[in-house]
mmCIF file of C-alpha atoms and ligand atoms in Angstrom:
data_model
loop_
_atom_site.group_PDB
_atom_site.id
_atom_site.type_symbol
_atom_site.label_atom_id
_atom_site.label_comp_id
_atom_site.label_asym_id
_atom_site.label_seq_id
_atom_site.Cartn_x
_atom_site.Cartn_y
_atom_site.Cartn_z
ATOM 1 C CA MET W 198 11.281 13.286 19.508
ATOM 2 C CA ILE W 199 9.768 13.807 16.064
ATOM 3 C CA LYS W 200 6.233 15.025 15.438
ATOM 4 C CA ILE W 201 4.374 12.969 12.847
ATOM 5 C CA ALA W 202 1.227 13.839 10.895
ATOM 6 C CA VAL W 203 -0.704 10.988 9.271
ATOM 7 C CA LEU W 204 -2.946 11.175 6.208
ATOM 8 C CA ALA W 205 -5.160 8.100 5.796
ATOM 9 C CA SER W 206 -8.292 7.169 3.874
ATOM 10 C CA GLY W 207 -9.068 3.712 5.234
ATOM 11 C CA ARG W 208 -8.762 1.258 8.093
ATOM 12 C CA GLY W 209 -5.404 2.610 9.259
ATOM 13 C CA SER W 210 -3.590 -0.635 10.049
ATOM 14 C CA ASN W 211 -0.234 0.820 8.964
ATOM 15 C CA MET W 212 -0.848 3.839 11.159
ATOM 16 C CA ALA W 213 -1.660 1.453 14.027
ATOM 17 C CA ALA W 214 1.636 -0.372 13.423
ATOM 18 C CA ILE W 215 3.466 2.965 13.692
ATOM 19 C CA MET W 216 1.533 3.798 16.888
ATOM 20 C CA GLU W 217 2.523 0.437 18.404
ATOM 21 C CA ALA W 218 6.172 1.015 17.526
ATOM 22 C CA ILE W 219 5.976 4.399 19.283
ATOM 23 C CA GLU W 220 4.371 2.784 22.333
ATOM 24 C CA ARG W 221 7.098 0.096 22.432
ATOM 25 C CA GLY W 222 9.698 2.858 22.416
ATOM 26 C CA ASP W 223 11.037 1.803 18.998
ATOM 27 C CA ILE W 224 10.234 5.150 17.380
ATOM 28 C CA ASP W 225 11.266 8.308 19.188
ATOM 29 C CA GLY W 226 8.241 10.274 18.094
ATOM 30 C CA GLU W 227 4.579 11.060 18.505
ATOM 31 C CA ILE W 228 1.641 11.250 16.134
ATOM 32 C CA LYS W 229 0.336 14.784 16.578
ATOM 33 C CA ILE W 230 -2.565 14.685 14.128
ATOM 34 C CA VAL W 231 -4.436 12.299 11.826
ATOM 35 C CA LEU W 232 -6.335 13.666 8.830
ATOM 36 C CA SER W 233 -8.629 11.820 6.468
ATOM 37 C CA ASP W 234 -10.581 12.594 3.321
ATOM 38 C CA LYS W 235 -13.100 9.888 4.318
ATOM 39 C CA GLU W 236 -15.619 10.472 7.075
ATOM 40 C CA ASN W 237 -15.761 6.814 8.120
ATOM 41 C CA ALA W 238 -12.065 6.025 7.969
ATOM 42 C CA GLY W 239 -11.035 3.477 10.588
ATOM 43 C CA ALA W 240 -7.861 5.524 10.987
ATOM 44 C CA LEU W 241 -9.900 8.362 12.554
ATOM 45 C CA GLU W 242 -11.495 5.948 15.034
ATOM 46 C CA LYS W 243 -8.112 4.510 15.948
ATOM 47 C CA ALA W 244 -6.749 8.018 16.522
ATOM 48 C CA THR W 245 -9.735 8.932 18.715
ATOM 49 C CA ALA W 246 -9.197 5.759 20.759
ATOM 50 C CA LYS W 247 -5.629 6.885 21.434
ATOM 51 C CA GLY W 248 -6.606 10.480 22.221
ATOM 52 C CA ILE W 249 -4.868 11.834 19.114
ATOM 53 C CA GLU W 250 -6.252 14.927 17.384
ATOM 54 C CA ASN W 251 -7.975 13.874 14.174
ATOM 55 C CA HIS W 252 -10.213 15.405 11.548
ATOM 56 C CA TRP W 253 -12.256 14.409 8.576
ATOM 57 C CA VAL W 254 -11.512 17.075 5.983
ATOM 58 C CA ASN W 255 -14.169 16.727 3.314
ATOM 59 C CA PRO W 256 -12.687 17.449 -0.130
ATOM 60 C CA LYS W 257 -16.176 18.371 -1.362
ATOM 61 C CA SER W 258 -16.223 21.362 0.990
ATOM 62 C CA PHE W 259 -13.436 23.023 -1.004
ATOM 63 C CA ALA W 260 -13.477 24.710 -4.378
ATOM 64 C CA ASP W 261 -10.426 22.850 -5.673
ATOM 65 C CA ARG W 262 -7.533 20.609 -4.682
ATOM 66 C CA ASP W 263 -5.275 23.530 -3.850
ATOM 67 C CA SER W 264 -7.604 24.983 -1.261
ATOM 68 C CA TYR W 265 -8.276 21.512 0.173
ATOM 69 C CA GLU W 266 -4.579 20.834 0.520
ATOM 70 C CA GLN W 267 -3.937 24.284 2.006
ATOM 71 C CA GLU W 268 -6.370 23.363 4.754
ATOM 72 C CA LEU W 269 -4.538 20.072 5.334
ATOM 73 C CA LEU W 270 -1.254 21.965 5.644
ATOM 74 C CA ARG W 271 -2.820 24.515 7.988
ATOM 75 C CA LEU W 272 -4.045 21.710 10.276
ATOM 76 C CA ILE W 273 -0.710 19.900 10.114
ATOM 77 C CA GLY W 274 1.213 23.009 11.102
ATOM 78 C CA GLU W 275 4.753 22.316 12.220
ATOM 79 C CA CYS W 276 5.877 18.725 12.051
ATOM 80 C CA ASP W 277 8.904 16.602 11.187
ATOM 81 C CA LEU W 278 7.358 13.871 9.040
ATOM 82 C CA ILE W 279 4.115 13.355 7.162
ATOM 83 C CA CYS W 280 3.160 9.688 6.768
ATOM 84 C CA LEU W 281 0.727 8.665 4.073
ATOM 85 C CA ALA W 282 -0.907 5.505 5.374
ATOM 86 C CA GLY W 283 -3.416 4.312 2.834
ATOM 87 C CA TYR W 284 -4.172 7.879 1.713
ATOM 88 C CA MET W 285 -5.969 7.370 -1.574
ATOM 89 C CA LYS W 286 -5.760 10.869 -3.041
ATOM 90 C CA ILE W 287 -2.811 11.994 -5.129
ATOM 91 C CA LEU W 288 -1.046 14.924 -3.493
ATOM 92 C CA GLY W 289 -0.711 18.043 -5.593
ATOM 93 C CA GLU W 290 2.565 19.772 -6.330
ATOM 94 C CA GLY W 291 1.492 22.652 -4.080
ATOM 95 C CA PHE W 292 1.163 20.369 -1.068
ATOM 96 C CA ILE W 293 4.528 18.749 -1.708
ATOM 97 C CA ALA W 294 6.291 22.080 -2.279
ATOM 98 C CA ASN W 295 4.783 23.677 0.827
ATOM 99 C CA ALA W 296 4.945 20.701 3.202
ATOM 100 C CA PRO W 297 6.997 21.580 6.290
ATOM 101 C CA CYS W 298 8.852 18.259 6.216
ATOM 102 C CA PRO W 299 9.493 15.089 4.187
ATOM 103 C CA ILE W 300 6.550 12.890 3.234
ATOM 104 C CA MET W 301 6.672 9.068 3.348
ATOM 105 C CA ASN W 302 4.335 6.554 1.722
ATOM 106 C CA ILE W 303 3.809 2.797 1.853
ATOM 107 C CA HIS W 304 2.928 1.092 -1.403
ATOM 108 C CA PRO W 305 1.835 -2.563 -1.687
ATOM 109 C CA ALA W 306 4.184 -3.535 -4.523
ATOM 110 C CA LEU W 307 7.889 -3.761 -5.235
ATOM 111 C CA LEU W 308 8.352 -0.376 -6.908
ATOM 112 C CA PRO W 309 9.045 0.616 -9.600
ATOM 113 C CA ALA W 310 6.798 -2.318 -10.585
ATOM 114 C CA PHE W 311 3.072 -1.789 -10.273
ATOM 115 C CA PRO W 312 2.630 1.814 -9.126
ATOM 116 C CA GLY W 313 -0.836 3.289 -8.713
ATOM 117 C CA LEU W 314 -3.974 1.543 -7.550
ATOM 118 C CA HIS W 315 -4.275 -2.173 -6.723
ATOM 119 C CA GLY W 316 -0.585 -3.070 -6.654
ATOM 120 C CA GLN W 317 -1.381 -6.556 -5.361
ATOM 121 C CA ARG W 318 -3.950 -7.202 -8.126
ATOM 122 C CA GLN W 319 -1.486 -5.982 -10.732
ATOM 123 C CA ALA W 320 1.111 -8.444 -9.391
ATOM 124 C CA VAL W 321 -1.287 -11.423 -9.485
ATOM 125 C CA GLU W 322 -2.536 -10.557 -12.969
ATOM 126 C CA TYR W 323 0.965 -10.053 -14.335
ATOM 127 C CA GLY W 324 2.103 -13.394 -12.945
ATOM 128 C CA VAL W 325 5.175 -12.251 -11.048
ATOM 129 C CA LYS W 326 6.575 -14.804 -8.611
ATOM 130 C CA ILE W 327 7.822 -12.289 -6.074
ATOM 131 C CA ALA W 328 5.694 -9.385 -4.854
ATOM 132 C CA GLY W 329 6.003 -7.158 -1.816
ATOM 133 C CA CYS W 330 5.853 -3.627 -0.504
ATOM 134 C CA THR W 331 7.885 -0.432 -0.560
ATOM 135 C CA VAL W 332 8.309 2.519 1.797
ATOM 136 C CA HIS W 333 9.454 5.588 -0.101
ATOM 137 C CA PHE W 334 9.712 9.329 0.160
ATOM 138 C CA VAL W 335 7.062 11.134 -1.839
ATOM 139 C CA ASP W 336 7.922 13.269 -4.841
ATOM 140 C CA THR W 337 5.630 14.758 -7.460
ATOM 141 C CA GLY W 338 5.428 11.518 -9.463
ATOM 142 C CA LEU W 339 3.160 8.528 -8.889
ATOM 143 C CA ASP W 340 4.826 6.261 -6.288
ATOM 144 C CA SER W 341 8.152 7.335 -7.750
ATOM 145 C CA GLY W 342 10.137 8.874 -4.889
ATOM 146 C CA PRO W 343 13.388 7.580 -3.328
ATOM 147 C CA ILE W 344 13.003 4.075 -1.891
ATOM 148 C CA ILE W 345 13.712 3.624 1.831
ATOM 149 C CA LEU W 346 12.842 -0.033 2.476
ATOM 150 C CA GLN W 347 11.295 -2.946 0.616
ATOM 151 C CA ALA W 348 10.123 -6.416 1.663
ATOM 152 C CA ALA W 349 9.396 -9.334 -0.650
ATOM 153 C CA VAL W 350 6.869 -12.163 -0.437
ATOM 154 C CA ASN W 351 6.516 -15.167 -2.722
ATOM 155 C CA VAL W 352 3.442 -15.276 -4.940
ATOM 156 C CA LEU W 353 1.802 -18.703 -4.624
ATOM 157 C CA ASP W 354 0.025 -20.517 -7.457
ATOM 158 C CA ASP W 355 -3.345 -20.247 -5.766
ATOM 159 C CA ASP W 356 -2.948 -16.655 -4.581
ATOM 160 C CA THR W 357 -5.787 -14.236 -5.172
ATOM 161 C CA GLU W 358 -5.495 -10.483 -4.834
ATOM 162 C CA GLU W 359 -6.879 -10.862 -1.303
ATOM 163 C CA THR W 360 -4.568 -13.632 -0.063
ATOM 164 C CA LEU W 361 -1.514 -11.926 -1.516
ATOM 165 C CA ALA W 362 -2.569 -8.564 -0.067
ATOM 166 C CA ALA W 363 -2.929 -10.136 3.384
ATOM 167 C CA ARG W 364 0.622 -11.542 3.307
ATOM 168 C CA ILE W 365 2.045 -8.293 1.938
ATOM 169 C CA LEU W 366 0.248 -6.352 4.693
ATOM 170 C CA LEU W 367 2.141 -8.297 7.363
ATOM 171 C CA GLU W 368 5.373 -7.052 5.794
ATOM 172 C CA GLU W 369 4.025 -3.494 5.478
ATOM 173 C CA HIS W 370 3.472 -3.481 9.236
ATOM 174 C CA LYS W 371 7.158 -4.285 9.742
ATOM 175 C CA ILE W 372 8.859 -2.011 7.234
ATOM 176 C CA TYR W 373 6.781 1.157 7.684
ATOM 177 C CA PRO W 374 7.548 1.463 11.419
ATOM 178 C CA GLN W 375 11.171 0.512 10.674
ATOM 179 C CA ALA W 376 11.490 3.304 8.099
ATOM 180 C CA VAL W 377 9.945 5.847 10.487
ATOM 181 C CA LYS W 378 12.301 4.650 13.227
ATOM 182 C CA GLU W 379 15.324 5.143 10.974
ATOM 183 C CA PHE W 380 14.082 8.595 9.980
ATOM 184 C CA ALA W 381 13.508 9.594 13.607
ATOM 185 C CA ARG W 382 17.043 8.506 14.473
ATOM 186 C CA GLY W 383 18.422 10.704 11.705
ATOM 187 C CA GLU W 384 19.853 7.679 9.907
ATOM 188 C CA LEU W 385 18.495 8.385 6.441
ATOM 189 C CA ILE W 386 20.466 10.374 3.895
ATOM 190 C CA VAL W 387 18.798 11.132 0.572
ATOM 191 C CA ASP W 388 21.285 11.486 -2.250
ATOM 192 C CA GLY W 389 19.352 12.162 -5.449
ATOM 193 C CA ARG W 390 16.981 9.252 -5.612
ATOM 194 C CA ILE W 391 19.213 6.982 -3.505
ATOM 195 C CA VAL W 392 18.510 6.622 0.219
ATOM 196 C CA LYS W 393 21.562 5.653 2.248
ATOM 197 C CA ARG W 394 22.170 5.019 5.947
ATOM 198 C CA ARG W 395 24.380 7.211 8.032
ATOM 199 C CA SER W 396 26.818 5.118 10.000
ATOM 200 C CA PHE W 397 27.229 6.297 13.567
ATOM 201 C CA GLN W 398 30.787 5.378 14.533
HETATM 202 C C1 GRF H 196 -1.990 -0.625 2.324
HETATM 203 O O1 GRF H 196 -2.031 -1.780 1.536
HETATM 204 C C2 GRF H 196 -0.967 0.344 1.797
HETATM 205 O O2 GRF H 196 0.136 -0.281 1.236
HETATM 206 C C3 GRF H 196 -1.735 1.085 0.744
HETATM 207 O O3 GRF H 196 -3.031 1.211 1.254
HETATM 208 C C4 GRF H 196 -3.279 0.177 2.210
HETATM 209 C C5 GRF H 196 -3.642 0.854 3.484
HETATM 210 O O4 GRF H 196 -4.020 -0.050 4.481
HETATM 211 N N1 GRF H 196 -1.092 2.339 0.448
HETATM 212 P P1 GRF H 196 -4.216 0.468 5.969
HETATM 213 O O5 GRF H 196 -5.254 1.571 5.926
HETATM 214 O O6 GRF H 196 -2.893 0.953 6.471
HETATM 215 O O7 GRF H 196 -4.702 -0.726 6.729
#
C-alpha cells in the first residue's frame, strides 16, 4: 500500500476523486496528509471529514520559499507519492530535489499546449477544437514533466472558459485516479521523458 501526500490550494475535487478510488479499492494506497497554502481550501475540509491529517501552512509565516517548502517536506515525512491537486504555487527546485518520492500533477490542458495558469481559458481564446487534461510527473519546469495520461474533450462553438472547464474536470476525475492506480501497482516506468507501462506477463 502506498502512502500519498496531497498538496492543494482549492476545492479539492481531484483529491476527492483519488479518495473515492482508494475507498473503492481501485488504488492500493492511503492519503496520509493533506497540506494547503490556503486557509479556506475545500481540500482541508474534505480531509477533515475523512479523518485525514491536514494542515494549512501559511506561506506568509516563513521568511522565504525555501523555508516554507522545508516545512512542507518535514510534515510530509516519508511517503511514496506526492500529488499536486490544484496546488497553485510553483514548487522550488529545493522541494523537488529533496522530495522523498515522485511528484504528480494534474493540468487542465493537453500539454505541452497551454501550460501555466488558466489552461482552459487559453484553449478557448486560442480557438483549438480539442482540449483536455494531462497527468504528469513534476520536474523543475512549468508543467513540463513526463506525461502519464491525457484525456481529450471537444471544444464546442459556444464554449466559455467555465463550460469547457466543467467538461475537462470530469475527465480529470477519471485520469488522475487512474494514474495514481498505475503508479501504486508499479506499472509506470519513466525512461527520460517517456512514461511506459510495465507488462506483467
Ligand atoms: C483543476 O482544474 C486542476 O487541473 C488544476 O487545478 C484545478 C483543481 O481543481 N491543476 P480541484 O481543486 O481538484 O477541484
